[in-house]
CSV table of C-alpha atoms and ligand atoms in Angstrom, one decimal:
chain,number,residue,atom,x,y,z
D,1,UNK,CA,0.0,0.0,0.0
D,2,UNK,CA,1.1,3.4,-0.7
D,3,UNK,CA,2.3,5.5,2.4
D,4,UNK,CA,0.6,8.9,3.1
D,5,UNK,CA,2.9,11.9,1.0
D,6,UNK,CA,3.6,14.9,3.0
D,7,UNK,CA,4.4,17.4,1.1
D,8,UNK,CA,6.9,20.0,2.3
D,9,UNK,CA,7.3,23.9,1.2
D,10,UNK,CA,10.3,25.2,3.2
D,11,UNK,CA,11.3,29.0,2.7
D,12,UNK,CA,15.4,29.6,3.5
D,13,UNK,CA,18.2,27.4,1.5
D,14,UNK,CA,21.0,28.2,2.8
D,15,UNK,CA,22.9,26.4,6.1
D,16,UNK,CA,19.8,24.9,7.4
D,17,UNK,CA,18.3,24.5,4.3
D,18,UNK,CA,20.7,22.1,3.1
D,19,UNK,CA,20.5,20.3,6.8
D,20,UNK,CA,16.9,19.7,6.5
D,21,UNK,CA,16.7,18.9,2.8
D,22,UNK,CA,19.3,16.1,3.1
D,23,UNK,CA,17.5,15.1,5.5
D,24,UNK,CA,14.2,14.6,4.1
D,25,UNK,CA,16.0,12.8,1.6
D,26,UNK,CA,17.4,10.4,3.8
D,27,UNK,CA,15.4,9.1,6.3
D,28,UNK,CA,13.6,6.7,4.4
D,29,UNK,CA,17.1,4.9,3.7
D,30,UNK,CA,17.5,4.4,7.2
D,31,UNK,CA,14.2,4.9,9.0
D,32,UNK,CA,10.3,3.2,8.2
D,33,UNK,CA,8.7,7.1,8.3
D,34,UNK,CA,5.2,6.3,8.6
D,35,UNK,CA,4.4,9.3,6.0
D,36,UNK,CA,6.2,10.0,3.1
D,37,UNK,CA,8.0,13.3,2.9
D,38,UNK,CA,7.9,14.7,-0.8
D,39,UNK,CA,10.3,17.7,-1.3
D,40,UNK,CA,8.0,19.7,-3.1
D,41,UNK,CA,8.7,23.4,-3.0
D,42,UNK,CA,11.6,25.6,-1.7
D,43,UNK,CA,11.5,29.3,-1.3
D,44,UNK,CA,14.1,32.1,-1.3
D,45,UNK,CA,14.0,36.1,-2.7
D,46,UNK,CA,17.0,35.1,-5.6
D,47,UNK,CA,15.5,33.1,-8.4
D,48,UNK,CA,18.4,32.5,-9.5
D,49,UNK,CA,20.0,31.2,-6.5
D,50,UNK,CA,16.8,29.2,-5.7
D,51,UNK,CA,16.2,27.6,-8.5
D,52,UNK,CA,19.8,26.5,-8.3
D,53,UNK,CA,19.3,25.1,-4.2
D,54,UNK,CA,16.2,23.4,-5.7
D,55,UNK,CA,18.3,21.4,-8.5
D,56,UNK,CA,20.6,20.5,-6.0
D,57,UNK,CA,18.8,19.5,-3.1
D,58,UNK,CA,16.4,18.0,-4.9
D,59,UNK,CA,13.3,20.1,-5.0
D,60,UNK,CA,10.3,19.4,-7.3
D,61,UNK,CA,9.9,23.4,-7.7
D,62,UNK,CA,10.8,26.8,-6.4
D,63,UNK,CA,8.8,30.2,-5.4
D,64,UNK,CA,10.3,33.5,-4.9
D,65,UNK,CA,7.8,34.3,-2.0
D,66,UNK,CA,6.6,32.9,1.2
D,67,UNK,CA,3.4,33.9,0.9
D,68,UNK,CA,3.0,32.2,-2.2
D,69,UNK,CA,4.1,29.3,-1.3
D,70,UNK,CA,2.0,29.2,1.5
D,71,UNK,CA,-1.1,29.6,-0.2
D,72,UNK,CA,-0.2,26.5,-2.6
D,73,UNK,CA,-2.9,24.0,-1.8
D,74,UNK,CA,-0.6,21.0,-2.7
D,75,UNK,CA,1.8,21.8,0.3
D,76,UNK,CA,1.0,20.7,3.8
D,77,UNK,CA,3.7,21.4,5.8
D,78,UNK,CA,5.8,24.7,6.2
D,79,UNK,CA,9.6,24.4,7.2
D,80,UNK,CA,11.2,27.7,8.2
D,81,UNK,CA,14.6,28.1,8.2
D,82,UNK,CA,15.3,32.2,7.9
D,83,UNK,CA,16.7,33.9,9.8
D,84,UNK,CA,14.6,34.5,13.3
D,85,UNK,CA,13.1,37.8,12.5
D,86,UNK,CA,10.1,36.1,10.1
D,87,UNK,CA,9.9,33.1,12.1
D,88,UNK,CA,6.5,34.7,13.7
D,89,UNK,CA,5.0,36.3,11.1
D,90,UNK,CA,5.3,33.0,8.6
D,91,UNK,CA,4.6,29.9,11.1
D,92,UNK,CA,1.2,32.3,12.1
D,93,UNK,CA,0.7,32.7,8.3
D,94,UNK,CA,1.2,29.1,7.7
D,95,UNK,CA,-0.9,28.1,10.7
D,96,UNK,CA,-4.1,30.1,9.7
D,97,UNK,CA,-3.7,28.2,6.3
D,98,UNK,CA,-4.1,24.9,7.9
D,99,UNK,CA,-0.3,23.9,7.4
D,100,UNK,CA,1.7,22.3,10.1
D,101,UNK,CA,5.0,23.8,10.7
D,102,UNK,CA,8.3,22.9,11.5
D,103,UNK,CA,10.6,26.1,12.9
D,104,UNK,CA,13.8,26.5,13.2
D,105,UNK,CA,15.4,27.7,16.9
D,106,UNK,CA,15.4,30.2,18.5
D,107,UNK,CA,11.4,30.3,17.9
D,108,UNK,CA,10.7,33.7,17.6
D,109,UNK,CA,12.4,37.1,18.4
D,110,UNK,CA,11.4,37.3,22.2
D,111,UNK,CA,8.6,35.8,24.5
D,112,UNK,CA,5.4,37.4,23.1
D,113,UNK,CA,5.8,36.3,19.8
D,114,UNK,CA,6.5,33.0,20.6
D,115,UNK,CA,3.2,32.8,22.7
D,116,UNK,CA,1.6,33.9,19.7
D,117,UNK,CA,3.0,31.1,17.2
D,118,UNK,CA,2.1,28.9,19.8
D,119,UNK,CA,-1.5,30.5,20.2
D,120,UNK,CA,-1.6,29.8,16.3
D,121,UNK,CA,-0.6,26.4,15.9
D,122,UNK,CA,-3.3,25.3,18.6
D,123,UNK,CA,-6.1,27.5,18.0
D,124,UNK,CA,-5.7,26.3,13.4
D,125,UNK,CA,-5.1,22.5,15.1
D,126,UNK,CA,-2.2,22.3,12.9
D,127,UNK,CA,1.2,20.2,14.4
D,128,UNK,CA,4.5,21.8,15.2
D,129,UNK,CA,8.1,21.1,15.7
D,130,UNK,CA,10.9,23.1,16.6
D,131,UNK,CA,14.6,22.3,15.3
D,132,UNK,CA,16.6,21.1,18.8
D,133,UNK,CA,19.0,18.8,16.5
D,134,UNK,CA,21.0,18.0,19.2
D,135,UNK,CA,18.4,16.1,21.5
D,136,UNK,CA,18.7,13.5,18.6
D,137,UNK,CA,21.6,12.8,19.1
D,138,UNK,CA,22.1,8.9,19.9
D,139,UNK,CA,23.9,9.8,23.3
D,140,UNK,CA,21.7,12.5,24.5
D,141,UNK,CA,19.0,10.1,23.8
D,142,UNK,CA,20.8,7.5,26.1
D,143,UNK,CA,22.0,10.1,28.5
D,144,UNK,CA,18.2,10.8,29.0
D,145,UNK,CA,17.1,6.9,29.1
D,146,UNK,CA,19.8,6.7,31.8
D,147,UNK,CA,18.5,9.7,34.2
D,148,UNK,CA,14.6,8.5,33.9
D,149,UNK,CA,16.1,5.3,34.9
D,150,UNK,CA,17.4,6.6,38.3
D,151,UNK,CA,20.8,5.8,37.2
D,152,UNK,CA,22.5,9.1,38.2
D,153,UNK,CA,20.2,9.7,41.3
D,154,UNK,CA,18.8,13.3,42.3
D,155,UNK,CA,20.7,15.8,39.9
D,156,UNK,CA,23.1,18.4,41.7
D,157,UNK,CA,24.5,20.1,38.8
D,158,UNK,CA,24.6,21.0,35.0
D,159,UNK,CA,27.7,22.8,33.5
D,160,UNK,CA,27.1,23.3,30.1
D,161,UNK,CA,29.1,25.5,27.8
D,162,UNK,CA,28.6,26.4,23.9
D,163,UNK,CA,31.7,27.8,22.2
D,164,UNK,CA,32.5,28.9,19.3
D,165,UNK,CA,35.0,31.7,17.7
D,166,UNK,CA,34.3,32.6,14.6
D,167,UNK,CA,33.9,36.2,14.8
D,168,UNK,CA,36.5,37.1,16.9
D,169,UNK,CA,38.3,38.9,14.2
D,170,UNK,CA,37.1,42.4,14.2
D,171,UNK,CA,37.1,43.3,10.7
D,172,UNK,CA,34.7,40.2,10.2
D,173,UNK,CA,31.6,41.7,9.1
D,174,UNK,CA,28.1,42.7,10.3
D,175,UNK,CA,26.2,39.5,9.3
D,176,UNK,CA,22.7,38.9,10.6
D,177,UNK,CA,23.5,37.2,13.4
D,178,UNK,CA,25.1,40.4,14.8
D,179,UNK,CA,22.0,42.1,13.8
D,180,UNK,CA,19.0,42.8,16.3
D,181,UNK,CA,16.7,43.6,13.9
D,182,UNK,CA,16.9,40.4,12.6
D,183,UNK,CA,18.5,37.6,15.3
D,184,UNK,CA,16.7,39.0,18.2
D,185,UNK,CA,20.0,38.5,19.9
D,186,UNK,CA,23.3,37.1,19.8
D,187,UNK,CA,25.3,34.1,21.0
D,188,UNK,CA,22.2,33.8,23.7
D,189,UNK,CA,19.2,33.0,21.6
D,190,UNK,CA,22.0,31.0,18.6
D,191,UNK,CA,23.8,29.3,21.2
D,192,UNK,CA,22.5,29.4,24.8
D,193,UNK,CA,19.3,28.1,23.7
D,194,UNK,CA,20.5,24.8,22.7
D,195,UNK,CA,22.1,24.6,25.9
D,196,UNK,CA,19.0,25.6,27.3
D,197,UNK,CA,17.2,23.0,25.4
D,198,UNK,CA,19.4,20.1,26.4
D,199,UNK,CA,19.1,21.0,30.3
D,200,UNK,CA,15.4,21.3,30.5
D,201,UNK,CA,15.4,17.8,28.4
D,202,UNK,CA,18.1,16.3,30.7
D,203,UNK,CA,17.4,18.0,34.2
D,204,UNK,CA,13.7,19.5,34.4
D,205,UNK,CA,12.2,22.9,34.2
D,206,UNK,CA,14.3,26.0,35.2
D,207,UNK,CA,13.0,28.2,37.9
D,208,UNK,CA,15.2,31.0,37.9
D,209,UNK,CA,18.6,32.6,36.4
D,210,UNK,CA,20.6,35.7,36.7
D,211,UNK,CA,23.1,36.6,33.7
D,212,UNK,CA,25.3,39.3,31.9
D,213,UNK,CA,25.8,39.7,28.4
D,214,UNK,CA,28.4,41.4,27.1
D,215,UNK,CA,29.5,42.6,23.4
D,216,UNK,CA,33.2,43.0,23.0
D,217,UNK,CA,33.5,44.3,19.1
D,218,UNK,CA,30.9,47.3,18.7
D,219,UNK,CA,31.4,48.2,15.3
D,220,UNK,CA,32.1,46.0,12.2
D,221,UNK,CA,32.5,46.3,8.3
D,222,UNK,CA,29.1,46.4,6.5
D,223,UNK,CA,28.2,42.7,5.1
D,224,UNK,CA,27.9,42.2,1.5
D,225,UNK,CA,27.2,38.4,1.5
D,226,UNK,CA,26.7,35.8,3.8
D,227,UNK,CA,26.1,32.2,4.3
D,228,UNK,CA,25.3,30.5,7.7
D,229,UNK,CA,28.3,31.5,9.6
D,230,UNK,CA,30.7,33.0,7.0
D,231,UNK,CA,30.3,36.5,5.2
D,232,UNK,CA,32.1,38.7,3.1
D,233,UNK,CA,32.1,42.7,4.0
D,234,UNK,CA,31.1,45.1,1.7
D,235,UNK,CA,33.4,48.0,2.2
D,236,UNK,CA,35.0,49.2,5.1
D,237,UNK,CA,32.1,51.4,6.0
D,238,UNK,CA,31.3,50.3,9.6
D,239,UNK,CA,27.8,49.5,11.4
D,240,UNK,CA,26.7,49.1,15.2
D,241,UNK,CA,26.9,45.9,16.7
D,242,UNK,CA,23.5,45.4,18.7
D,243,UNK,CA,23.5,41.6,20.0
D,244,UNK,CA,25.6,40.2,22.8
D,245,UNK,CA,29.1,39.1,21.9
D,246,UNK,CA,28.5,35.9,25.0
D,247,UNK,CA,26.3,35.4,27.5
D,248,UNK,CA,27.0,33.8,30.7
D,249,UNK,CA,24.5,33.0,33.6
D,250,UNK,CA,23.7,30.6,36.2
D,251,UNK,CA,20.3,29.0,37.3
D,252,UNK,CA,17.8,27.0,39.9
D,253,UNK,CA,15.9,24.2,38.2
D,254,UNK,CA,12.3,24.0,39.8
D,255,UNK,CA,13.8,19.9,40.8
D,256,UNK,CA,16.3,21.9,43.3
D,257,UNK,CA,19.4,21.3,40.5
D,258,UNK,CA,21.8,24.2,40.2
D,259,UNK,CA,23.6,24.5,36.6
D,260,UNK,CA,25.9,27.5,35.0
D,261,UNK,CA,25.6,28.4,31.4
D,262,UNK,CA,28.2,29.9,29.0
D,263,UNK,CA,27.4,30.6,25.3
D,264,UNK,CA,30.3,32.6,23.2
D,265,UNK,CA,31.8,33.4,19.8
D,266,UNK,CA,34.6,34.2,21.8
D,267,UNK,CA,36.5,31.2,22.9
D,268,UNK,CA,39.3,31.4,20.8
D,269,UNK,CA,40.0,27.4,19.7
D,270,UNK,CA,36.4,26.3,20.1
D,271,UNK,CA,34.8,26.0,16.6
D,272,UNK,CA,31.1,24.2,18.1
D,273,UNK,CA,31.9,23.5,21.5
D,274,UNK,CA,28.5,22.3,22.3
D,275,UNK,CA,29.5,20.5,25.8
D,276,UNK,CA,28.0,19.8,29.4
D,277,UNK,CA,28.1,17.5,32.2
D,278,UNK,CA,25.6,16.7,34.7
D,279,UNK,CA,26.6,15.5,38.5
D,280,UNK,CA,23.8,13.5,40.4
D,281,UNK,CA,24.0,11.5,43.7
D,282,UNK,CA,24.6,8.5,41.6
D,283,UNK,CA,26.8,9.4,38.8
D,284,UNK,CA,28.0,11.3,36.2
D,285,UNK,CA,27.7,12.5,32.4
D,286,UNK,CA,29.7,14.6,29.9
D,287,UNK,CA,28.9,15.2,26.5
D,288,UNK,CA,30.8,17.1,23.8
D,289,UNK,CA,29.3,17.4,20.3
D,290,UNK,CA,32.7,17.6,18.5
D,291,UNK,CA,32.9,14.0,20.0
D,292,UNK,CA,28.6,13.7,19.6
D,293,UNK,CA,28.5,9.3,19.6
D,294,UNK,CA,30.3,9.3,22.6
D,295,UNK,CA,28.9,9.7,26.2
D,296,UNK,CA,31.0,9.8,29.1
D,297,UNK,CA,29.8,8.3,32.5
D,298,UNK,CA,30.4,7.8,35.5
D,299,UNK,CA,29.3,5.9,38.5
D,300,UNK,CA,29.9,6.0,42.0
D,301,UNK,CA,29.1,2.3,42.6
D,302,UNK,CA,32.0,1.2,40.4
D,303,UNK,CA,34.4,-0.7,42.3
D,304,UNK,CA,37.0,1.1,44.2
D,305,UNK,CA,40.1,1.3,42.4
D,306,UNK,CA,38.3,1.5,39.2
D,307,UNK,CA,36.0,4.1,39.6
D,308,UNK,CA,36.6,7.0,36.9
D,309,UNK,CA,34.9,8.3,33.9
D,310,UNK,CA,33.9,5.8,31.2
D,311,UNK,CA,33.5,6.5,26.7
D,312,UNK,CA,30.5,4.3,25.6
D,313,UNK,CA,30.4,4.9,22.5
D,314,UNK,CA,26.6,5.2,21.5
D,315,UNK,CA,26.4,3.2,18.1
D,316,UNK,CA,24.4,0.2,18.8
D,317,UNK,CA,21.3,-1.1,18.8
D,318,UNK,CA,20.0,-0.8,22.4
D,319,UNK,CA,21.6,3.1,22.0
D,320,UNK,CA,18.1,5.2,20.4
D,321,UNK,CA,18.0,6.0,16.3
D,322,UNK,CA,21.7,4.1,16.5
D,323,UNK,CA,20.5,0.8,15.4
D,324,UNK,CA,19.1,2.6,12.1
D,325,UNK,CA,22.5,3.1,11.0
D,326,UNK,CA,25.4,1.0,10.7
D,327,UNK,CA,26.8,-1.9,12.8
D,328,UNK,CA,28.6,-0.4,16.7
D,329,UNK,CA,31.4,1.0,16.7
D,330,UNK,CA,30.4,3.0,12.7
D,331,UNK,CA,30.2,6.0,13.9
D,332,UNK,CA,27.2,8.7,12.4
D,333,UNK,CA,27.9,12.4,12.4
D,334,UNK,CA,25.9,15.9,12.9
D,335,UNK,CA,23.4,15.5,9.8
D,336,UNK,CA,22.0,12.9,11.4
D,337,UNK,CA,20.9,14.5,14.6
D,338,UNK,CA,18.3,16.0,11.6
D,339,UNK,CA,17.6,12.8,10.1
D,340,UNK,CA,16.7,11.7,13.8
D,341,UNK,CA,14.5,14.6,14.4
D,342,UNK,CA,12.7,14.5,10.8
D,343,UNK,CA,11.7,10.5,11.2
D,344,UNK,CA,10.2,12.0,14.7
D,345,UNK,CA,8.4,14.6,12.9
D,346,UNK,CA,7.0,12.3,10.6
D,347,UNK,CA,6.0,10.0,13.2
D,348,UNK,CA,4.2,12.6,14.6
D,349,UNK,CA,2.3,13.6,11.2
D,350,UNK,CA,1.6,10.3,10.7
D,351,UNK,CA,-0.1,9.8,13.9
D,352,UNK,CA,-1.5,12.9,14.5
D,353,UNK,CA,0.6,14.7,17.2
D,354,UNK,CA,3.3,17.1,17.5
D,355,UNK,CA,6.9,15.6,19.0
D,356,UNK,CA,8.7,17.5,21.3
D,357,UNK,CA,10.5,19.6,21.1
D,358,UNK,CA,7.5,21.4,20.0
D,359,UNK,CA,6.2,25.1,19.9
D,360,UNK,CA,5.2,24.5,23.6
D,361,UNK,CA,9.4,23.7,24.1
D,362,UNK,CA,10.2,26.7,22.3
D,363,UNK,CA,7.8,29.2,24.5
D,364,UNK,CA,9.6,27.6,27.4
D,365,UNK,CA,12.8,28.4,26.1
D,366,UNK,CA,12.4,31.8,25.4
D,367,UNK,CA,11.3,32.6,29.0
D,368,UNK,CA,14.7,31.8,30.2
D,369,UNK,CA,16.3,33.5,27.4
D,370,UNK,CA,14.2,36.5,28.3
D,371,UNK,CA,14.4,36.2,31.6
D,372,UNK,CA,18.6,36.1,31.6
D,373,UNK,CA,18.3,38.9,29.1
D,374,UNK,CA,16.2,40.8,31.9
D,375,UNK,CA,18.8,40.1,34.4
D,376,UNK,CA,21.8,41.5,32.4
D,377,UNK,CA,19.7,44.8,32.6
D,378,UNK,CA,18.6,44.9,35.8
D,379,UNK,CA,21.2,42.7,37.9
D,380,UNK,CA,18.7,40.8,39.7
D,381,UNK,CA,17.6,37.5,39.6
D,382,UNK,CA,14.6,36.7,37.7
D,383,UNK,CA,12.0,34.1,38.0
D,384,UNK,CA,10.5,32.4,35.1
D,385,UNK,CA,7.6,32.1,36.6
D,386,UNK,CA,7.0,36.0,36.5
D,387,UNK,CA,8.3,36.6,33.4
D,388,UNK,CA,5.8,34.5,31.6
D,389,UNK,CA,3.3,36.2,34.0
D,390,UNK,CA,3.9,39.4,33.6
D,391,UNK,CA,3.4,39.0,29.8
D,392,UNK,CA,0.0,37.8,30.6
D,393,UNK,CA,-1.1,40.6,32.4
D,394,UNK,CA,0.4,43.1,29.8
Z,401,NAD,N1,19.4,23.8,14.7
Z,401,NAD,C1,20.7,24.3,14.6
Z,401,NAD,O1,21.6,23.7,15.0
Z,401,NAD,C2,20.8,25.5,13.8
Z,401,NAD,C3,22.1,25.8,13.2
Z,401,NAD,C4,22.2,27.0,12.4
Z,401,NAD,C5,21.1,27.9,12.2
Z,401,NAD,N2,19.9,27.6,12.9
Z,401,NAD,C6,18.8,28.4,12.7
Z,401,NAD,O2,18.3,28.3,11.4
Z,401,NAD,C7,17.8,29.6,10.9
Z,401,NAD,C8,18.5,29.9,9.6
Z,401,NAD,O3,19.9,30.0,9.9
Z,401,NAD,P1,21.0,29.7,8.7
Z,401,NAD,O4,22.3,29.5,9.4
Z,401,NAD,O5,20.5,28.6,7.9
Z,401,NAD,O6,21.0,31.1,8.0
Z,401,NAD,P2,21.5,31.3,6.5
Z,401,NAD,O7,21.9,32.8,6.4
Z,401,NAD,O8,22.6,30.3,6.1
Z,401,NAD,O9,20.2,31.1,5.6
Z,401,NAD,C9,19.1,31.9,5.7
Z,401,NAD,C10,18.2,31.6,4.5
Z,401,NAD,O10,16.9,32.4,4.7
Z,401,NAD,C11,16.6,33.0,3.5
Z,401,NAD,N3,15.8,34.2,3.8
Z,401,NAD,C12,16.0,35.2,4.6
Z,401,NAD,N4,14.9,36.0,4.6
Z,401,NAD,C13,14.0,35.5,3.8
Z,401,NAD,C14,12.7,35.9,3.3
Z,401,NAD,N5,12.1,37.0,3.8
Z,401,NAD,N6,12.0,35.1,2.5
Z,401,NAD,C15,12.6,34.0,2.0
Z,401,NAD,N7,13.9,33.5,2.4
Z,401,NAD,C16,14.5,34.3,3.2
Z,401,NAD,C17,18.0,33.4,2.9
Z,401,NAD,O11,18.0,33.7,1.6
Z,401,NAD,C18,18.8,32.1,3.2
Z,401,NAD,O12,18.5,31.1,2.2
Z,401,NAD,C19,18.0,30.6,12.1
Z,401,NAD,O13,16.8,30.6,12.8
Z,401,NAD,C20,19.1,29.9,12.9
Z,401,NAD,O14,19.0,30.3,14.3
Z,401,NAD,C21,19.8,26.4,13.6
């Protein structure tokens, strides 16, 4: 019997675009998706350039605007991947035209818009997903199967650090990420919010932070072109920089777990140092994604003498998505933390709900960005619990 198509329109075809398309086009050579995904429009302001992403990827057509391709009645399921600023404005759009929608993260600009998608997607009835790629990975998956187990014992701690370097040099240019207008904010909502995704899927809800932010270049050569996180300036007329350069806080978890949070371009060395480890009564866990099939752990049972950190190595079957791959010890790589999270999404198409991490994830996750941004301002701590309140009563 012929499977169920979905048929995708996603709008952005650059970094993420390529991401997501391979992985549509993969993971029914590893996976059984219980609906089909059929690439069948992709959408950027070029033509040119477009047309060319959709040869290569592997698109059956192309569309110049968003809006047009959301009004297409053969396209059932939106996939943003633009830059944050339209994230809103096109998941609502795509929403109140009955399509589900898959985002990219951080889900919106700030807090109130990302209520709003959410508002959307549940009031049309239409199922959502949000891009955490790194929860799919085969050792976060285990590291997770491990804590519900008990294994590690109350939690104590999270330590989790994303760093990267990559505009460090001051005469690289103003590219959106370093743009307000159109990221919403810097290393924080790029970086911190995969941390932030990871902890509250590893260690629980958090209940309060306080942060700074700080931006150490404040001007930079206009950009002329740029693609995921490279660019080319323009001239050596200079603009504002108006997002944090890093952003560093610590936190209470509503379980009584305490955890400290760096995310940086800064860190000289550190290309996508995507790391933490978490300390319970039981045991230990580090994770590094430059090193993502490997999980490091520790337990405090181990026999005296031996006791120390272990590498599994998280490529067989018993290890979640690992078995879909190649016999242990193969190792996979970072495009198929995507091909994990798209055989999810289907799953939940084809079954009629929406996976986590969802649009209810992302909400949550922009609290604590907004709340550590708050912080940096006012120096205080901040609960989440007010923050979301006091942008119900506004
Ligand atoms: N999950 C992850 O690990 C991860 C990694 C990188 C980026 N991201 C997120 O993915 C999103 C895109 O980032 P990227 O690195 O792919 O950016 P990018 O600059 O490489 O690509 C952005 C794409 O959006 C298109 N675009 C911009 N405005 C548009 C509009 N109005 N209409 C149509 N197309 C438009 C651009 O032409 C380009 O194709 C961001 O939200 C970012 O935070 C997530």
């Amino acid at each position: 019997m012929n499977k169920k198509q979905i048929r995708i329109g996603m709008i952005g075809y650059k970094f993420m675009g390529k991401a997501h398309s391979h992985a549509y086009r993969d993971v029914a050579f590893y996976f059984d998706p219980k609906v089909e995904p059929v690439l069948q429009a992709i959408c950027g302001r070029n033509e040119e350039k477009v047309k060319e992403a959709a040869n290569k990827f592997g698109w059956n057509s192309y569309e110049t605007d968003w809006r047009t391709l959301i009004k297409r009645d053969d396209i059932d399921l939106i996939d943003i991947v633009t830059p944050n600023y339209n994230h809103a404005e096109i998941a609502i759009a795509a929403a109140e035209a009955g399509k589900h929608v898959f985002c990219e993260k951080p889900l919106a600009m700030d807090l109130e818009q990302s209520k709003r998608m959410l508002e959307a997607v549940e009031k049309n009835k239409v199922l959502h997903m949000i891009n955490h790629n790194y929860r799919f990975a085969p050792a976060i998956q285990f590291a997770k199967k491990l804590i519900e187990e008990g294994r590690l014992g109350k939690i104590y701690h999270i330590r989790a650090t994303y760093l990267q370097d990559w505009i460090m040099d001051p005469q690289f240019p103003l590219v959106w990420r370093l743009n307000k207008d159109v990221s919403g904010s810097g290393s924080h909502g790029d970086l911190a919010a995969h941390s932030i995704d990871l902890a509250r899927f590893l260690v629980g809800e958090f209940k309060e932070v306080t942060g700074i932010m700080e931006t150490f270049i404040k001007q930079r050569p206009i950009v002329e072109d740029s693609d995921g996180l490279s660019g080319t300036a323009s001239s050596d007329k200079l603009g504002d920089v108006n997002v944090d350069d890093a952003s560093v806080f610590i936190a209470k978890f509503e379980n009584g777990a305490i955890g400290t949070f760096e995310a940086t371009r800064f860190a000289g060395g550190n290309k996508n140092g995507n790391r933490f480890e978490i300390n319970g009564e039981k045991g230990s866990i580090r994770w590094d994604v430059e090193h993502m099939n490997n999980l490091e752990v520790y337990f405090h049972d181990d026999e005296p003498g031996l006791q120390g950190f272990r590498t599994i190595t998280c490529t067989e079957e018993i290890h979640p998505f690992a078995g879909a791959y190649w016999p242990a010890g193969h190792i996979i790589g970072y495009e198929h933390t995507f091909i994990n999270l798209v055989e999810e999404l289907l799953s939940g198409i084809g079954q009629g709900y929406s996976p986590s991490p969802n649009f209810y994830d992302g909400v949550k996750n922009q609290a604590v960005l907004e709340a550590v941004e708050q912080s940096s301002r006012t120096k205080q701590w901040v609960s989440i619990e007010d923050i979301v309140q006091n942008l119900e009563n506004r």
